[in-house]
PDB file of C-alpha atoms in Angstrom:
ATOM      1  CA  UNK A   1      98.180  75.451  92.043  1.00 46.00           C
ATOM      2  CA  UNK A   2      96.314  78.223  89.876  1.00 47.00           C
ATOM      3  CA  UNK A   3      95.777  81.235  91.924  1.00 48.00           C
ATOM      4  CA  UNK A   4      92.157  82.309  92.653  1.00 49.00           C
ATOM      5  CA  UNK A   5      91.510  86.162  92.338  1.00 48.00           C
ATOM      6  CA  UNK A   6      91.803  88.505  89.225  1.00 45.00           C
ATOM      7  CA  UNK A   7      94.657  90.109  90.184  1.00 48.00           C
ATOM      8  CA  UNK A   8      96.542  86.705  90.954  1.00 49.00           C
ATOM      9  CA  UNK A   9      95.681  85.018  88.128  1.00 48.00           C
ATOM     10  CA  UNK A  10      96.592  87.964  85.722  1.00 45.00           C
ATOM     11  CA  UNK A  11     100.167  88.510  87.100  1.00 46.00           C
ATOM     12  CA  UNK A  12     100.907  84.177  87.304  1.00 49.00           C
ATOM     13  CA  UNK A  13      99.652  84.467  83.472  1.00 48.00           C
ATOM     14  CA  UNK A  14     102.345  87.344  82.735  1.00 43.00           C
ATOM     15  CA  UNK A  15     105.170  86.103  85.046  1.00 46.00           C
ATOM     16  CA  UNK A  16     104.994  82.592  83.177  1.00 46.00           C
ATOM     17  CA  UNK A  17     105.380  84.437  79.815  1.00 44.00           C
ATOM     18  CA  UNK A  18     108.424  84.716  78.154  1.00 45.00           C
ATOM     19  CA  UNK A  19     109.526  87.991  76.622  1.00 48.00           C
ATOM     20  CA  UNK A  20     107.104  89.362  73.872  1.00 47.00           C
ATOM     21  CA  UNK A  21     109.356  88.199  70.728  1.00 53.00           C
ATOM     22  CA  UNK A  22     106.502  88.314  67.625  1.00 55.00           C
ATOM     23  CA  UNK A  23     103.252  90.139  67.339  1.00 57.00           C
ATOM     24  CA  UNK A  24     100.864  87.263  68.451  1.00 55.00           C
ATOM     25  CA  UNK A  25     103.047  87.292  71.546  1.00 53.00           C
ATOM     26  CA  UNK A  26     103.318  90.755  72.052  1.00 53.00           C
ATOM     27  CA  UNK A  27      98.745  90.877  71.636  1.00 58.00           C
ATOM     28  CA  UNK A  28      98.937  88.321  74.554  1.00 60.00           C
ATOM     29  CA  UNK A  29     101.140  90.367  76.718  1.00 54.00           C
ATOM     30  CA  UNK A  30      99.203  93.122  75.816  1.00 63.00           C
ATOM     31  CA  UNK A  31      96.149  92.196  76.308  1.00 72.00           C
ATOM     32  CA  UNK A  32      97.097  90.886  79.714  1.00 84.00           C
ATOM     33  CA  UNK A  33      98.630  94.234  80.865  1.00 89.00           C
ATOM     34  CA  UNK A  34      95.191  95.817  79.837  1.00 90.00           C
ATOM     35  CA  UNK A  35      93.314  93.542  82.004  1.00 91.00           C
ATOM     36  CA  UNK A  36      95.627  94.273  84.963  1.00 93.00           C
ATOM     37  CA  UNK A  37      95.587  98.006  84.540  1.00 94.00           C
ATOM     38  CA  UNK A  38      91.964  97.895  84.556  1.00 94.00           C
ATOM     39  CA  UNK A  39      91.246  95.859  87.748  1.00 94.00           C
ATOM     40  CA  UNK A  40      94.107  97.833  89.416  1.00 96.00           C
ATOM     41  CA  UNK A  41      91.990 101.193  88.250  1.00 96.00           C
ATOM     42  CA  UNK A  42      88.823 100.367  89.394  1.00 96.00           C
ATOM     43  CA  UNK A  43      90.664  99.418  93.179  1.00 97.00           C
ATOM     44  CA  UNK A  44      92.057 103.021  93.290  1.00 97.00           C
ATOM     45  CA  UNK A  45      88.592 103.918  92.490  1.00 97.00           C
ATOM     46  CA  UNK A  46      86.525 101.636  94.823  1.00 96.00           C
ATOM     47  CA  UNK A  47      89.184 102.118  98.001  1.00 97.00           C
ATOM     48  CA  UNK A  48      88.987 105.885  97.386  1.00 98.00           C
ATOM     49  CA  UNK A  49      84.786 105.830  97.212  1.00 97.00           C
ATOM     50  CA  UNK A  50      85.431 103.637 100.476  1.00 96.00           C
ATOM     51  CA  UNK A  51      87.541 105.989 102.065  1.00 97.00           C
ATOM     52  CA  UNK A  52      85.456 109.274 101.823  1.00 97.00           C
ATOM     53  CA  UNK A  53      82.400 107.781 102.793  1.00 95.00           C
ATOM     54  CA  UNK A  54      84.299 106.166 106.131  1.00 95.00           C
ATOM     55  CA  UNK A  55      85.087 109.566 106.403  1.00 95.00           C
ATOM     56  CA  UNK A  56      82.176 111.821 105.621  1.00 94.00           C
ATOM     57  CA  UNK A  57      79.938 109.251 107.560  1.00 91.00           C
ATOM     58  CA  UNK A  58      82.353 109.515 110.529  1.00 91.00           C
ATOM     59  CA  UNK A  59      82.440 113.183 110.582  1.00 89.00           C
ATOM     60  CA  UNK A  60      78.957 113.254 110.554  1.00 87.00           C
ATOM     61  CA  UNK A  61      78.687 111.439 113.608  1.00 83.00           C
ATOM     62  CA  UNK A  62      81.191 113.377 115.629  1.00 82.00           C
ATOM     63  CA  UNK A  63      78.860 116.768 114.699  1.00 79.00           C
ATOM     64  CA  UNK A  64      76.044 114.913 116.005  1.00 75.00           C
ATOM     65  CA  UNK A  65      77.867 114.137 118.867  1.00 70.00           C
ATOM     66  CA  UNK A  66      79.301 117.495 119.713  1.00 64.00           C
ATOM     67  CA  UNK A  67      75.624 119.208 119.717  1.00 65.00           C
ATOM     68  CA  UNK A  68      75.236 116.186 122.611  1.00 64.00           C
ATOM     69  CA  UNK A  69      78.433 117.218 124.396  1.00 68.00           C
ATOM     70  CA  UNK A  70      79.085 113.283 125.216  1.00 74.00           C
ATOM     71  CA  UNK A  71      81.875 112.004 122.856  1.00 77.00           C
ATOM     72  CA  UNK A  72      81.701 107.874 123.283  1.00 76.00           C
ATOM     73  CA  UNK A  73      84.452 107.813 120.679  1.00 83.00           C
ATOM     74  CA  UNK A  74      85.786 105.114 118.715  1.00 88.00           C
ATOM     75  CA  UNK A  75      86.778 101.658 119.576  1.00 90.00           C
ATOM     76  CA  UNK A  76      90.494 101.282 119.298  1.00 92.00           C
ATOM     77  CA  UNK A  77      90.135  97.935 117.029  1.00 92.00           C
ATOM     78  CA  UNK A  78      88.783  99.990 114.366  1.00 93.00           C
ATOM     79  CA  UNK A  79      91.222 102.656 115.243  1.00 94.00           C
ATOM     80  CA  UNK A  80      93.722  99.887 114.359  1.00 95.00           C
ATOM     81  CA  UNK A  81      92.580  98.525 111.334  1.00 96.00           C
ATOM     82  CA  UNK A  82      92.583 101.745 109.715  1.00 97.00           C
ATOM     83  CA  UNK A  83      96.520 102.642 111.260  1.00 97.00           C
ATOM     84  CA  UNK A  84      97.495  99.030 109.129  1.00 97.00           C
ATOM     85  CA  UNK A  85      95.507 100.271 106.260  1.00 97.00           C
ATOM     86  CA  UNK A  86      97.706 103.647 106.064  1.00 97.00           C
ATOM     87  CA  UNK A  87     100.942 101.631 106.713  1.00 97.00           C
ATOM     88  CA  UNK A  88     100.688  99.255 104.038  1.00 97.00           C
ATOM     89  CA  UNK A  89     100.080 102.376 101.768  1.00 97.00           C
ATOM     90  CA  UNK A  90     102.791 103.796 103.220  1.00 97.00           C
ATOM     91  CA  UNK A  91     105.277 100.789 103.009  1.00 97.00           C
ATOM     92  CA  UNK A  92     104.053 100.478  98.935  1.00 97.00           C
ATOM     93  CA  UNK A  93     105.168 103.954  98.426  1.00 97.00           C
ATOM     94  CA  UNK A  94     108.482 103.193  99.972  1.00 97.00           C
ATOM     95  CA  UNK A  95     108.986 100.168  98.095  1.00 96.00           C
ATOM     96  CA  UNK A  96     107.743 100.884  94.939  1.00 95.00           C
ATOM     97  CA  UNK A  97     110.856 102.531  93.018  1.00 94.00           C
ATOM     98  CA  UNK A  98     112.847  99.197  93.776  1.00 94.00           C
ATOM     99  CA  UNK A  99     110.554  96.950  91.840  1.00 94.00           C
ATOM    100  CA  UNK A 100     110.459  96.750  88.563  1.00 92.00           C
ATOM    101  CA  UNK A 101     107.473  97.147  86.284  1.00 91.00           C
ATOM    102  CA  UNK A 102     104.687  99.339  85.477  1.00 93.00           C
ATOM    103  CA  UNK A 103     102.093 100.651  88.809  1.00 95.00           C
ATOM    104  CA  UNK A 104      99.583  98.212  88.401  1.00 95.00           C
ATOM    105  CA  UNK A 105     102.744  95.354  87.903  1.00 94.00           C
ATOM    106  CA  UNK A 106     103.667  96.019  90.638  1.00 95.00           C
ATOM    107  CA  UNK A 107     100.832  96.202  93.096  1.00 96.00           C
ATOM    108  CA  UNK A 108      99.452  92.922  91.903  1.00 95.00           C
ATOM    109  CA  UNK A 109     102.817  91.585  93.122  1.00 95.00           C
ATOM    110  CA  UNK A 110     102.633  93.580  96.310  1.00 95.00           C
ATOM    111  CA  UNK A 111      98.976  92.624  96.664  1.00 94.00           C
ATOM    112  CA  UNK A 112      99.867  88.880  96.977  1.00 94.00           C
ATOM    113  CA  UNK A 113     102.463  89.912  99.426  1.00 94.00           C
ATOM    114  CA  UNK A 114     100.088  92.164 101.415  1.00 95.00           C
ATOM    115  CA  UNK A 115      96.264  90.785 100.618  1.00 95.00           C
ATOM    116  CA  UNK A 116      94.583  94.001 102.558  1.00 95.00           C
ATOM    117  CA  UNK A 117      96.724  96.235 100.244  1.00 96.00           C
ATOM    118  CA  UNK A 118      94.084  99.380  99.264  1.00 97.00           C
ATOM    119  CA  UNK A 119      91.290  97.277 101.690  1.00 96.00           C
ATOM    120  CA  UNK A 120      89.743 100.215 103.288  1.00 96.00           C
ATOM    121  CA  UNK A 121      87.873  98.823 107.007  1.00 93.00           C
ATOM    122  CA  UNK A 122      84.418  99.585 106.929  1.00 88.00           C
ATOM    123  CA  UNK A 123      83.655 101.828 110.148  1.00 87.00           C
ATOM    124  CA  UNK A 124      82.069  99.404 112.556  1.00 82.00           C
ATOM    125  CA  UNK A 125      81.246 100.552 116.485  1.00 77.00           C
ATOM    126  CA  UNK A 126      81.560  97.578 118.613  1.00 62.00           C
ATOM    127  CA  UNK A 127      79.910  99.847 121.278  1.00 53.00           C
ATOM    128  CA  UNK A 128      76.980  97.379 121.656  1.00 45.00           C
ATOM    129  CA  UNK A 129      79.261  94.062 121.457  1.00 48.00           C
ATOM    130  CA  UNK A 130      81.946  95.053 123.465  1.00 49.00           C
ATOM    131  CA  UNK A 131      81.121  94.183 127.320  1.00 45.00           C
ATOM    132  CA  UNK A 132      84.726  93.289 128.519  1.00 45.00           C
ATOM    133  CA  UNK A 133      85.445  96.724 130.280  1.00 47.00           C
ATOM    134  CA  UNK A 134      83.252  96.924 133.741  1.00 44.00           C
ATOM    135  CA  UNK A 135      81.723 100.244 132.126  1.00 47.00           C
ATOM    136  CA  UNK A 136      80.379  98.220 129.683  1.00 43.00           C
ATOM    137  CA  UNK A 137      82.973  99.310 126.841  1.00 50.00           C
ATOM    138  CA  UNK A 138      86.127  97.981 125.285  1.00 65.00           C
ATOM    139  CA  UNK A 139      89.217  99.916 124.767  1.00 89.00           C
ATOM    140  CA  UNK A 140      88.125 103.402 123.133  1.00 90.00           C
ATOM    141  CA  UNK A 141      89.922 106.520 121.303  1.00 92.00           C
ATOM    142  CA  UNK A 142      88.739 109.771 121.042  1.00 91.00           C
ATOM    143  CA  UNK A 143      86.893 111.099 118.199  1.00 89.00           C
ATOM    144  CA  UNK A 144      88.949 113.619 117.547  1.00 90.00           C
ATOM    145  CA  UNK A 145      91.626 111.069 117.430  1.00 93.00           C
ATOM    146  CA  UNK A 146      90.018 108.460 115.394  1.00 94.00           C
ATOM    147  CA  UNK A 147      89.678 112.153 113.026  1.00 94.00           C
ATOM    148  CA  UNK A 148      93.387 112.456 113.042  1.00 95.00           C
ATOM    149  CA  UNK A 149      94.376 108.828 112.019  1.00 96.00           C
ATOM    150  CA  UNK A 150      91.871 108.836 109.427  1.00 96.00           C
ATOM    151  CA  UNK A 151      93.134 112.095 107.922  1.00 97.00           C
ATOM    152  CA  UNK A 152      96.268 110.861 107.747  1.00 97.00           C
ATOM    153  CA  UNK A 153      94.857 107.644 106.389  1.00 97.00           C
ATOM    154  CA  UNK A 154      93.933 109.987 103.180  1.00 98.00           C
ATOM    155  CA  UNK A 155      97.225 112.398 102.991  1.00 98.00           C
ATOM    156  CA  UNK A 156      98.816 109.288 102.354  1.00 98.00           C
ATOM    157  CA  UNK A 157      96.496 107.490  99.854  1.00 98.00           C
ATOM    158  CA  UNK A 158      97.318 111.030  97.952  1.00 98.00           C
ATOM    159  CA  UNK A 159     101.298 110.242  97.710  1.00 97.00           C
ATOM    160  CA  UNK A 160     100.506 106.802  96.834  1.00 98.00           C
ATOM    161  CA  UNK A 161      97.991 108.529  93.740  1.00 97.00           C
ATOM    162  CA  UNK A 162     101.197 110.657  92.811  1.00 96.00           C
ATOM    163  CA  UNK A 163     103.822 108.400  92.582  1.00 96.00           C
ATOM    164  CA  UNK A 164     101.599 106.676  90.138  1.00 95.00           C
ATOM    165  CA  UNK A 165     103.680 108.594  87.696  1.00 85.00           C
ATOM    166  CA  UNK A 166     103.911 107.808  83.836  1.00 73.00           C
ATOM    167  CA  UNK A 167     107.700 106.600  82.713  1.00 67.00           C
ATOM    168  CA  UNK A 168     109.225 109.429  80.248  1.00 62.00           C
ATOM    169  CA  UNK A 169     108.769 106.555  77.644  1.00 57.00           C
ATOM    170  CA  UNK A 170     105.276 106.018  78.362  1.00 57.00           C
ATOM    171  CA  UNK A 171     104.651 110.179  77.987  1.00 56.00           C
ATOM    172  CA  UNK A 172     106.340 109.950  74.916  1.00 58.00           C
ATOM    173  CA  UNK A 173     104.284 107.658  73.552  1.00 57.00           C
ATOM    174  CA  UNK A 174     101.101 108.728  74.219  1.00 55.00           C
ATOM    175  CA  UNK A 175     102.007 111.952  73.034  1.00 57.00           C
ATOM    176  CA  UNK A 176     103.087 110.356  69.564  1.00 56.00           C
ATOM    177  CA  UNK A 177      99.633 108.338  69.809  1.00 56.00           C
ATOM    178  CA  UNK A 178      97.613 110.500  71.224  1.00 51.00           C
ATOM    179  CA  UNK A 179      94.925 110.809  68.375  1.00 52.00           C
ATOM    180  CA  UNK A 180      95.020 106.488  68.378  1.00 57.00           C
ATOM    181  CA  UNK A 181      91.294 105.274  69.459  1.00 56.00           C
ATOM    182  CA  UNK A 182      91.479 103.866  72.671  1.00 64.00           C
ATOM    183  CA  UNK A 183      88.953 101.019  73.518  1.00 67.00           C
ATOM    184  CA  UNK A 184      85.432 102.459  72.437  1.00 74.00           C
ATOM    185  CA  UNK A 185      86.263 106.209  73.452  1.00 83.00           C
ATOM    186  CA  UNK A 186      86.661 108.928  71.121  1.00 85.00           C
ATOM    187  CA  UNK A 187      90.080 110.281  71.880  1.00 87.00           C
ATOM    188  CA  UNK A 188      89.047 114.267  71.359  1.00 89.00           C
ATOM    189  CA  UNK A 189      86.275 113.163  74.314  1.00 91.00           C
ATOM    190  CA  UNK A 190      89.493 111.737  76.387  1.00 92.00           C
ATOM    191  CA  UNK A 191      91.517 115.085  75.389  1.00 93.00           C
ATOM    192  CA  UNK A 192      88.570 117.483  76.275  1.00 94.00           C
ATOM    193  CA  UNK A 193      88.016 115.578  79.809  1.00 95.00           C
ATOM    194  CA  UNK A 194      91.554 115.719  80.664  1.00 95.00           C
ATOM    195  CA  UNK A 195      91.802 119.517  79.611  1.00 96.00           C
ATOM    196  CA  UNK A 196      89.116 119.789  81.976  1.00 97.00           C
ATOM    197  CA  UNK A 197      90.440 117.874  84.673  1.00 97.00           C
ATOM    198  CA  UNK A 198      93.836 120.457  84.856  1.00 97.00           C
ATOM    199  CA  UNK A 199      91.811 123.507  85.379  1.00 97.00           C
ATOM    200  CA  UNK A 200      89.666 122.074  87.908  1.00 97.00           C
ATOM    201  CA  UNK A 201      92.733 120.832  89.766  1.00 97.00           C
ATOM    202  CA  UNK A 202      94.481 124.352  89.070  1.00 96.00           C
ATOM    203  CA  UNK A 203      91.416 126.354  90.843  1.00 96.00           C
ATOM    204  CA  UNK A 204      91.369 124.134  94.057  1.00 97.00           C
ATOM    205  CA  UNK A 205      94.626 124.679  94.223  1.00 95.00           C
ATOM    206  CA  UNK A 206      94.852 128.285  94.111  1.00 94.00           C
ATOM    207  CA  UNK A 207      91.985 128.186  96.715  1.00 93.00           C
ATOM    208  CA  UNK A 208      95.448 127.255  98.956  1.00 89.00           C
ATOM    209  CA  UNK A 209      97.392 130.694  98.397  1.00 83.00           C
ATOM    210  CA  UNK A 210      96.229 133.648 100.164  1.00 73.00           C
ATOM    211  CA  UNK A 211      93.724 135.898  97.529  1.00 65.00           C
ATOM    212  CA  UNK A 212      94.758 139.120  99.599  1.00 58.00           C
ATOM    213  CA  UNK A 213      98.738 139.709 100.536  1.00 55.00           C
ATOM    214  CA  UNK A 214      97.017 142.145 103.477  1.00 49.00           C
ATOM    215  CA  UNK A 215      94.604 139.442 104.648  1.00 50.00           C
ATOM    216  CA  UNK A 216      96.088 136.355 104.983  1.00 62.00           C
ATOM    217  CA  UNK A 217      94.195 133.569 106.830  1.00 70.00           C
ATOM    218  CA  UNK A 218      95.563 129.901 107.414  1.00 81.00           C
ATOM    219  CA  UNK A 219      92.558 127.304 106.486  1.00 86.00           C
ATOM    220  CA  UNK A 220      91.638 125.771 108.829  1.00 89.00           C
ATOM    221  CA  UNK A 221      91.715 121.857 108.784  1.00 90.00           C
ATOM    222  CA  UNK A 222      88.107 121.033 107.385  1.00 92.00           C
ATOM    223  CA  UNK A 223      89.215 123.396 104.869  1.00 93.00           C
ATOM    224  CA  UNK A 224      92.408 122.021 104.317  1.00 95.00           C
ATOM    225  CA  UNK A 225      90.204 118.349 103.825  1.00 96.00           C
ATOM    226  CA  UNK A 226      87.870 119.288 102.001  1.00 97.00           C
ATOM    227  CA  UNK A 227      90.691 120.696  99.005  1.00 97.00           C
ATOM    228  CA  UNK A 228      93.218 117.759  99.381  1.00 97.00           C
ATOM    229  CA  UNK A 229      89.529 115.417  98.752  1.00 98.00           C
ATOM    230  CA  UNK A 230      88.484 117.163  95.982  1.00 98.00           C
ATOM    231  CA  UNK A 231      92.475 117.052  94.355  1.00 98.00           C
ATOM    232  CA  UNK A 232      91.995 112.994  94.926  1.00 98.00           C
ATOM    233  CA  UNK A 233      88.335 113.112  93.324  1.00 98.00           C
ATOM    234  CA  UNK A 234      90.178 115.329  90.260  1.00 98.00           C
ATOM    235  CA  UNK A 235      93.612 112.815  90.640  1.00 98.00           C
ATOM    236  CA  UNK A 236      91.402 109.404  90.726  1.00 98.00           C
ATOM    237  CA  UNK A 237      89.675 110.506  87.299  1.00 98.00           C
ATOM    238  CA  UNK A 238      92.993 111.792  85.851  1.00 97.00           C
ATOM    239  CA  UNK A 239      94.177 108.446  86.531  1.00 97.00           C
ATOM    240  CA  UNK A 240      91.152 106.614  84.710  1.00 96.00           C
ATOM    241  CA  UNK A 241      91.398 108.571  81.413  1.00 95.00           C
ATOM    242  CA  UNK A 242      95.034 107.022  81.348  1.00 93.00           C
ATOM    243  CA  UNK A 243      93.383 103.809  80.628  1.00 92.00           C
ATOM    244  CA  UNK A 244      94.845 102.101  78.155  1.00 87.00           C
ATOM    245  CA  UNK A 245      91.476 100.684  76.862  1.00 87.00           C
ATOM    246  CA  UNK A 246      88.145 102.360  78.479  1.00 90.00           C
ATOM    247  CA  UNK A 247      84.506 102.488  77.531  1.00 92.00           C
ATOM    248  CA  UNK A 248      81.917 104.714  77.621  1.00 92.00           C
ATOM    249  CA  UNK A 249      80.631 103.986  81.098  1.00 94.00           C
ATOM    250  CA  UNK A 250      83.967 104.793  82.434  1.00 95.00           C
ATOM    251  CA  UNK A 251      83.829 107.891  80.773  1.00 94.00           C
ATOM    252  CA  UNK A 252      80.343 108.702  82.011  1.00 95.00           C
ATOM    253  CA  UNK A 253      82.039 108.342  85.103  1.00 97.00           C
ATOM    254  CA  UNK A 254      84.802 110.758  84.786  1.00 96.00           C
ATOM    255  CA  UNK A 255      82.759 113.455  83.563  1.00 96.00           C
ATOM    256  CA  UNK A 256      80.025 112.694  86.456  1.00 97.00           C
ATOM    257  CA  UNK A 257      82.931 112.734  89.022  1.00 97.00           C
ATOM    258  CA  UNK A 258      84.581 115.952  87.974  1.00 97.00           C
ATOM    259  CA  UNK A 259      80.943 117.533  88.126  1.00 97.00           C
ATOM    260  CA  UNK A 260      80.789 116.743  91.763  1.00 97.00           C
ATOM    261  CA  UNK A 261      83.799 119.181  92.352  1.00 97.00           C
ATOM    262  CA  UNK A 262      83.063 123.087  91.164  1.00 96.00           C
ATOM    263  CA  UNK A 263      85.061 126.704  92.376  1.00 96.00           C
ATOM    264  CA  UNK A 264      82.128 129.559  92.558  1.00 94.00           C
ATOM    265  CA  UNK A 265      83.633 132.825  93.503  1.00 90.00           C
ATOM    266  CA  UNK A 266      86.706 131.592  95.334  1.00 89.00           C
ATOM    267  CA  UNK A 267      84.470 129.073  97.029  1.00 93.00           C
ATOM    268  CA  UNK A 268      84.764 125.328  97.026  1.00 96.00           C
ATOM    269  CA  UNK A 269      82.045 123.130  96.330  1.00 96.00           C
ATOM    270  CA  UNK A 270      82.364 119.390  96.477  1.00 97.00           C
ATOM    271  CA  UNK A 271      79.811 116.632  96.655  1.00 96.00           C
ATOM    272  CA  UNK A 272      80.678 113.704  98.667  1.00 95.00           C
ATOM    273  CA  UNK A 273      78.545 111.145  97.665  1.00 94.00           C
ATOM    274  CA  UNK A 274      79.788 108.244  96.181  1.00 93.00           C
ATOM    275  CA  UNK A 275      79.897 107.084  92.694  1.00 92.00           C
ATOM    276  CA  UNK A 276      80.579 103.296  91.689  1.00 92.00           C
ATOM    277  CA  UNK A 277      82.744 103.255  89.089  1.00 95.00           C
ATOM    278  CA  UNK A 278      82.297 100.415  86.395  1.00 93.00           C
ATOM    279  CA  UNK A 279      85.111  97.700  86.250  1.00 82.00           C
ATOM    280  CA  UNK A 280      83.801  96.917  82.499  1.00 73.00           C
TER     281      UNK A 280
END
C-alpha cells in the first residue's frame, strides 16, 4: 500500500533504499533527504505561525474581557487539545536521541507514529454549541489557565527548536562548504542573514540580565513572552537558512521575519503578525 502524504511517501521512498553505494545512488538519496528537510521546515514554520496567532488572538480576548470584569473562560476540550499538542512535543524531545537519523528523519518517522505531531488546534469556543451544563455551558477553565497551558505549550516548542542541533560532522561540513551555492541563493546573502540573525538573538537576550546591578527588576511574565517569542521568530529563521537547498522566496522570508523583531534603546519590539512561509 503506497502511503498518502508528503512526509509518508518521502520516508517509505528512503527506508526502501539501500545504502548510497555510487553517485547516481547517492543523487537519489540526496535528493530525497532535500525534499524531506524541506517539508519538515516549512511545518516548524507553519505550527510556529499557528501557535502565536492562537496565542496573540487569545490574549487579546482575555484583555477585552478583563475591561468587562466577566471572564467566561475557555472550554476545557480546547484546553485539552492543546495539553496533547505540548505532550507529543514533549515525548519527541524525549525520544529523539534514541533514534537514529537526521531531525527531519526522524520526525517523519515519529509523524506516522503520532499523525497530530506539530498540529497546533485552532482556538475554537464551543460557548454557543455547548448546552449540556444546566447554565447553558460545558465544562470550562479559566482564562488565566487556558494562558498558562498555552505558555507552556510554547516553552516547550522552544526545546524541541534547540535540540534540532547540527551533528559535529554536519558543522564540519558546512564550514568546509560554506562558500558552495545552495539551491538558487547566493551564499554571502545566506552568510550576511545568519550574521544578522546572532546579533538579533544576542540583544533579546541581554534584554534578560539586569542593565543596572542597583536596580534590578524581575520581568514580569508578558515580558518574559514576549522575549522567549521573539528568540523562536529569530530560532525558526536560523533554522531555514540551514536549508540544504532554498530559494529566493524563502529568503525573502527570513529577512522579512527577522525585520518583525528590533531592540530600540533597551526596548523590545516585536510584530506578531503572521507570515506564510513558502514550501517551494
Amino acid at each position: 500500500m503506497c502511503p498518502r502524504s508528503i512526509s509518508e511517501r518521502i520516508i517509505h521512498k528512503i527506508s526502501k533504499k539501500d545504502p548510497p553505494d555510487n553517485s547516481s545512488n547517492l543523487r537519489r538519496y540526496q535528493n530525497s533527504y532535500h525534499e524531506l528537510e524541506g517539508a519538515y521546515v516549512a511545518q516548524i514554520c507553519w505550527t510556529w505561525e499557528a501557535l502565536n496567532w492562537n496565542y496573540k488572538n487569545f490574549e487579546r480576548k482575555r484583555a477585552a474581557v478583563d475591561k468587562n470584569k466577566f471572564d467566561h473562560g475557555c472550554p476545557a476540550q480546547m484546553a485539552q487539545h492543546f495539553q496533547q499538542f505540548q505532550v507529543l512535543l514533549q515525548r519527541y524531545v524525549e525520544n529523539e536521541p534514541y533514534e537514529q537519523g537526521r531531525r527531519p528523519e526522524i520526525y517523519a518517522r515519529m509523524r506516522l507514529l503520532a499523525p497530530q505531531l506539530l498540529l497546533v488546534p485552532e482556538y475554537r469556543d464551543y460557548e454557543d454549541d455547548q448546552k449540556d451544563d444546566d447554565d447553558g455551558f460545558g465544562s470550562r477553565i479559566s482564562s488565566a489557565s487556558f494562558l498558562m497551558i498555552m505558555e507552556d505549550c510554547i516553552r516547550t516548542f522552544m526545546n524541541f527548536l534547540k535540540a534540532d542541533k547540527e551533528k559535529p560532522y554536519q558543522i564540519l561540513k558546512s564550514y568546509l562548504c560554506g562558500k558552495k551555492k545552495r539551491g538558487s541563493v547566493d551564499p554571502s546573502l545566506l552568510n550576511v542573514l545568519s550574521k544578522v540573525n546572532k546579533k538579533k538573538k544576542t540583544k533579546v537576550e541581554e534584554l534578560r540580565r539586569p542593565r543596572n546591578c542597583l536596580r534590578k527588576r524581575r520581568l514580569n511574565v508578558e515580558e518574559e513572552m514576549e522575549i522567549l517569542m521573539s528568540l523562536i521568530d529569530l530560532k525558526v529563521v536560523s533554522r531555514v537558512l540551514r536549508i540544504a537547498e532554498m530559494n529566493e522566496e524563502q529568503l525573502h522570508w527570513c529577512e522579512e521575519k527577522m525585520s518583525k523583531v528590533r531592540v530600540t534603546d533597551g526596548k523590545l519590539h516585536r510584530d506578531s503578525t503572521p507570515t506564510f512561509f513558502p514550501p517551494h
